[in-house]
Amino acid sequence: MRILFLGDVVGRSGRDALVAALPGLRAALRVELVVVNAENASHGFGLSPEMARAILGAGADVITLGNHAWDRKEIIPALEQEPRILRPLNFPPGTPGRGATVVAVPGNRKALVVNVMGRLFMDPLDDPFRSVQAEIQRHRLGAGGTIQASVIDLHAEASSEKQAFGHSFDGLVSLVVGTHTHVPTADHQILPGGTAYQTDAGMCGDYDSVIGMQKGGAALRFWRKMPGERLAPAEGEATLCGLFVETDDATGLARRVEPVRQGGRLSQVLPQP
Amino acid sequence: MRILFLGDVVGRSGRDALVAALPGLRAALRVELVVVNAENASHGFGLSPEMARAILGAGADVITLGNHAWDRKEIIPALEQEPRILRPLNFPPGTPGRGATVVAVPGNRKALVVNVMGRLFMDPLDDPFRSVQAEIQRHRLGAGGTIQASVIDLHAEASSEKQAFGHSFDGLVSLVVGTHTHVPTADHQILPGGTAYQTDAGMCGDYDSVIGMQKGGAALRFWRKMPGERLAPAEGEATLCGLFVETDDATGLARRVEPVRQGGRLSQVLPQP
Amino acid sequence: MRILFLGDVVGRSGRDALVAALPGLRAALRVELVVVNAENASHGFGLSPEMARAILGAGADVITLGNHAWDRKEIIPALEQEPRILRPLNFPPGTPGRGATVVAVPGNRKALVVNVMGRLFMDPLDDPFRSVQAEIQRHRLGAGGTIQASVIDLHAEASSEKQAFGHSFDGLVSLVVGTHTHVPTADHQILPGGTAYQTDAGMCGDYDSVIGMQKGGAALRFWRKMPGERLAPAEGEATLCGLFVETDDATGLARRVEPVRQGGRLSQVLPQP
Amino acid sequence: MRILFLGDVVGRSGRDALVAALPGLRAALRVELVVVNAENASHGFGLSPEMARAILGAGADVITLGNHAWDRKEIIPALEQEPRILRPLNFPPGTPGRGATVVAVPGNRKALVVNVMGRLFMDPLDDPFRSVQAEIQRHRLGAGGTIQASVIDLHAEASSEKQAFGHSFDGLVSLVVGTHTHVPTADHQILPGGTAYQTDAGMCGDYDSVIGMQKGGAALRFWRKMPGERLAPAEGEATLCGLFVETDDATGLARRVEPVRQGGRLSQVLPQP
Ligand SMILES: [Fe+2]
Ligand SMILES: [Fe+2]
Ligand SMILES: [Fe+2]
Ligand SMILES: [Fe+2]
Ligand SMILES: [Fe+2]
Ligand SMILES: [Fe+2]
Ligand SMILES: [Fe+2]
Ligand SMILES: [Fe+2]
């Protein structure tokens, strides 16, 4: 299965670039499953239902979120009705929405997508390791199984937690990819057990910024410790950041993992089709 | 000036790879200044004086450290005597050692190297922004100045703090490069004011690991919450990670910044000489 | 039921004072159930099996622990064998020992004791609120029930989490008492639903100290940010700190809650018998 | 000098109780200096200028603040003009307002009042230890000195930091009292060097609450991890919490320190006049 994952979409710059480029990327890379983290789509804070529709309309199969999941309250009913938008799995029972979904993929295949949040330097949600372990045990990966691929978006701060997670599920899922730091890492690899891994996908946003927000105000917060003006997203051209993974439908494990960076300031890289 | 920066050296695997490769890298890239963060050289925790000598002997001009600076107590006298080993600048007055040094570079030039630590999700040291501002005001960058290049190793966790720092000193220093997460980021760029920037240099260590430590024990700590065995460094082949920067001696600002990844599991990249 | 709870025993000073005074306190107050948090009994770090025996021998019915539960590894087999020593309930499944126990009380009564850890500014264990909710649902409180009293030791840092916890279980348990800050609070009260509450029991230790440890070295750590010598417990006379609760066996709820402070530097207070 | 310190005033309940009771308390205890922390006076978040006037009008000589100093922006000009309102001293240079002030006390005496913020589990401001050390070195305490008493409000979370601070300045100031946890501690004492100390003054607010805020909504935040409604202050009768200190004008050190708790749910205690 040919999978494209794109990291945190930030503000109008990120949204516009994503919606403009996704159809072309889908075609050029012959992608069969697209997952996009969009927790910062709405002015840097949350996701509105209309933006969700635009992103799905442009070719995303599943949208994931993170700690900003609840910033736009209007998304809550959408989380209940639209199975293609995920909030992190490890919120307590009773939380609106869902953290995992199985989507149909051309060729009579299915893929599991999970969104889960780390805990190091973050809110103490339920254990992400046990939560994902329980979720994947509900499925059987590979030819003749219930799913042919599985993608875990681990929304987390600390590289140690992300790498520990990757190794913990190595051989059990197709891809573990981090989000939340808004910086793409250059450590994409296939782990020894066959799982594709990258510590952070990076953001889809303007990289002349502080994690996608206007650099002046954001930097000032580190100099002055008084709260300042509300931050606004940077408006320069976005770099779409993420990765491309090709899996073996027989095993559900990865054959290739390659970075994707298109547009904007960062060095450009696209997989060979 | 042609500068090579290499990130956190972890354990024997990182040390051996560094010492073996540095002379060749220096020559191939015609490097004039080498800075190496070595806070994890000693079994993952700190730096011993002999290891410092080996790293300097292999061609490093300056060694930087971080939160692990004090893990090996024997380094403290060396910090007092050896101006080429830095601990973070923003420890309180009275702390042994120094956080900044000026080194001679061939061609009758000088370079300032600073090691400083971030505070987000880390120990509350003195303000890294004001500390570095005060340090760089002691020098004049560029042709006819007191220094022709300046390198800031910002040892920090959060991408927001690192990017805010880069923008704050854009145009005032040659390079701001992050360390501490042990994962190379793919966001190397020359900021609008002329400063080269990369959120994290990555580590010199085995990337089949949890930030350089053996993956089994390190991952277990996230599943069980009892303290376990002391972690040991992973022993697979290291990837040397860092970046190459070329600056303009007239301005002290950057002309080129390119990633360096050599050996081990990560994708390989070396600048054109 | 007449219940005495005493907070974190720190070092020899705390142990000696506890063992010397407990028999007299038990008698003077006609106590029927004694719970002692002893996570710092062993030089400030953990609890050894012999110390546990001494504390049980002096009249404690149950010993609770906290974040220092695992500092002395020898306690782990004791946790498996001795049901009267509890580690926090909300460690992951598979953790040695138990977090709750039911003990017999004279007069053919039973009491549930639970040890649980908060998460704000602490390790991200499992949810303490849901963990305790599940535990107390296994019992029926009051006359004709399976237990006639229930004591929750909430080992936590933040006053907000402790008070939120107290109100969440108000009317459902006999006592919610905090530990971990090592400072007794003066907010003992019976909450509107009938549960006795105090934000922190305080420690059994020398209050001319930094939370029981020698003040010189402990204060120095805030001035210098390098790790220093290992801290040692202060050796002055301990103040035993805790509280006395009298419950109604018919309802399991509280009739009286009063502070206990005896010996050492703090203001002295003992309940009327 | 006879000093009354009252902890964080929370919402209308705290303000009304304070304004109603302060004149009587001043008279009954023959108080010569009143310091009130009022960082939560405005619906739990910050202090408005009118509230500041009301509190000063009721008999406070100095108002201190904390991490909520900036919640009501209208206070910023007042901080510039009104020397009797302090924000924490250890904000960076350039922050509006001041963190220390000297006020005249009847009998031709003067008192220094300092507000400073801790860093453990809080924002990384400048070093509170060195900041206060520098401030008190500007004054000479005692008969014939520039001040006859000095009061430090250490707004901090962790008991370890507060106790380390108290011991660090023992013998150098009249009183170190903590604020911020909103729970009075029962560890008031005169430290060996002569400084009065209490880990936390407690709040002036309704103690059937979560640190002064309505308990239902506040507790729910620990059960659900989605952000909920904005918290509102609890409206039951407040307990005024704080302490009374009597110092020796000759030395500036403490002769007596006693708790004050009046009104509302907590156990009542007032010093003998
Ligand atoms: Fe995020
Ligand atoms: Fe994000
Ligand atoms: Fe580090
Ligand atoms: Fe490191
Ligand atoms: Fe503890
Ligand atoms: Fe403790
Ligand atoms: Fe407060
Ligand atoms: Fe506060």
CSV table of C-alpha atoms in Angstrom, one decimal, chain C residues 33-36 47 49 52-53 56 60-65 75-89 96-104 110-115 135 139 151:
chain,number,residue,atom,x,y,z
C,33,LEU,CA,-6.7,1.8,62.9
C,34,VAL,CA,-3.3,3.3,62.2
C,35,VAL,CA,-2.0,4.1,58.7
C,36,VAL,CA,1.6,5.4,58.2
C,47,LEU,CA,11.6,1.7,53.0
C,49,PRO,CA,11.9,-4.6,55.0
C,52,ALA,CA,8.6,-1.9,57.7
C,53,ARG,CA,8.6,-4.6,60.4
C,56,LEU,CA,4.2,-2.5,61.9
C,60,ALA,CA,0.8,0.6,62.4
C,61,ASP,CA,-1.8,-1.5,60.7
C,62,VAL,CA,-1.0,-0.4,57.2
C,63,ILE,CA,2.0,1.3,55.6
C,64,THR,CA,1.6,3.4,52.5
C,65,LEU,CA,4.3,4.6,50.1
C,75,ILE,CA,11.1,-4.0,49.6
C,76,ILE,CA,9.8,-5.5,46.4
C,77,PRO,CA,9.5,-9.1,47.7
C,78,ALA,CA,8.0,-7.7,50.9
C,79,LEU,CA,5.3,-5.9,48.8
C,80,GLU,CA,4.4,-9.3,47.3
C,81,GLN,CA,4.1,-11.1,50.6
C,82,GLU,CA,3.0,-8.6,53.1
C,83,PRO,CA,-0.5,-7.3,52.4
C,84,ARG,CA,-0.1,-4.5,55.0
C,85,ILE,CA,2.4,-2.6,52.9
C,86,LEU,CA,0.9,-0.7,49.9
C,87,ARG,CA,2.4,1.0,46.9
C,88,PRO,CA,0.3,3.4,44.9
C,89,LEU,CA,-2.6,1.7,43.2
C,96,PRO,CA,4.6,-5.9,42.1
C,97,GLY,CA,2.5,-5.4,45.2
C,98,ARG,CA,-0.9,-3.9,45.7
C,99,GLY,CA,-2.4,-0.5,46.1
C,100,ALA,CA,-5.3,-1.4,48.3
C,101,THR,CA,-6.0,-3.7,51.2
C,102,VAL,CA,-8.8,-4.5,53.6
C,103,VAL,CA,-7.8,-5.0,57.2
C,104,ALA,CA,-9.7,-6.3,60.2
C,110,LYS,CA,-13.2,-4.0,58.4
C,111,ALA,CA,-11.4,-1.0,56.8
C,112,LEU,CA,-10.2,-0.4,53.3
C,113,VAL,CA,-6.9,1.5,52.9
C,114,VAL,CA,-5.8,2.8,49.5
C,115,ASN,CA,-2.6,4.4,48.4
C,135,GLU,CA,-11.5,0.2,43.8
C,139,HIS,CA,-16.7,-2.6,48.5
C,151,VAL,CA,-8.9,5.7,54.0
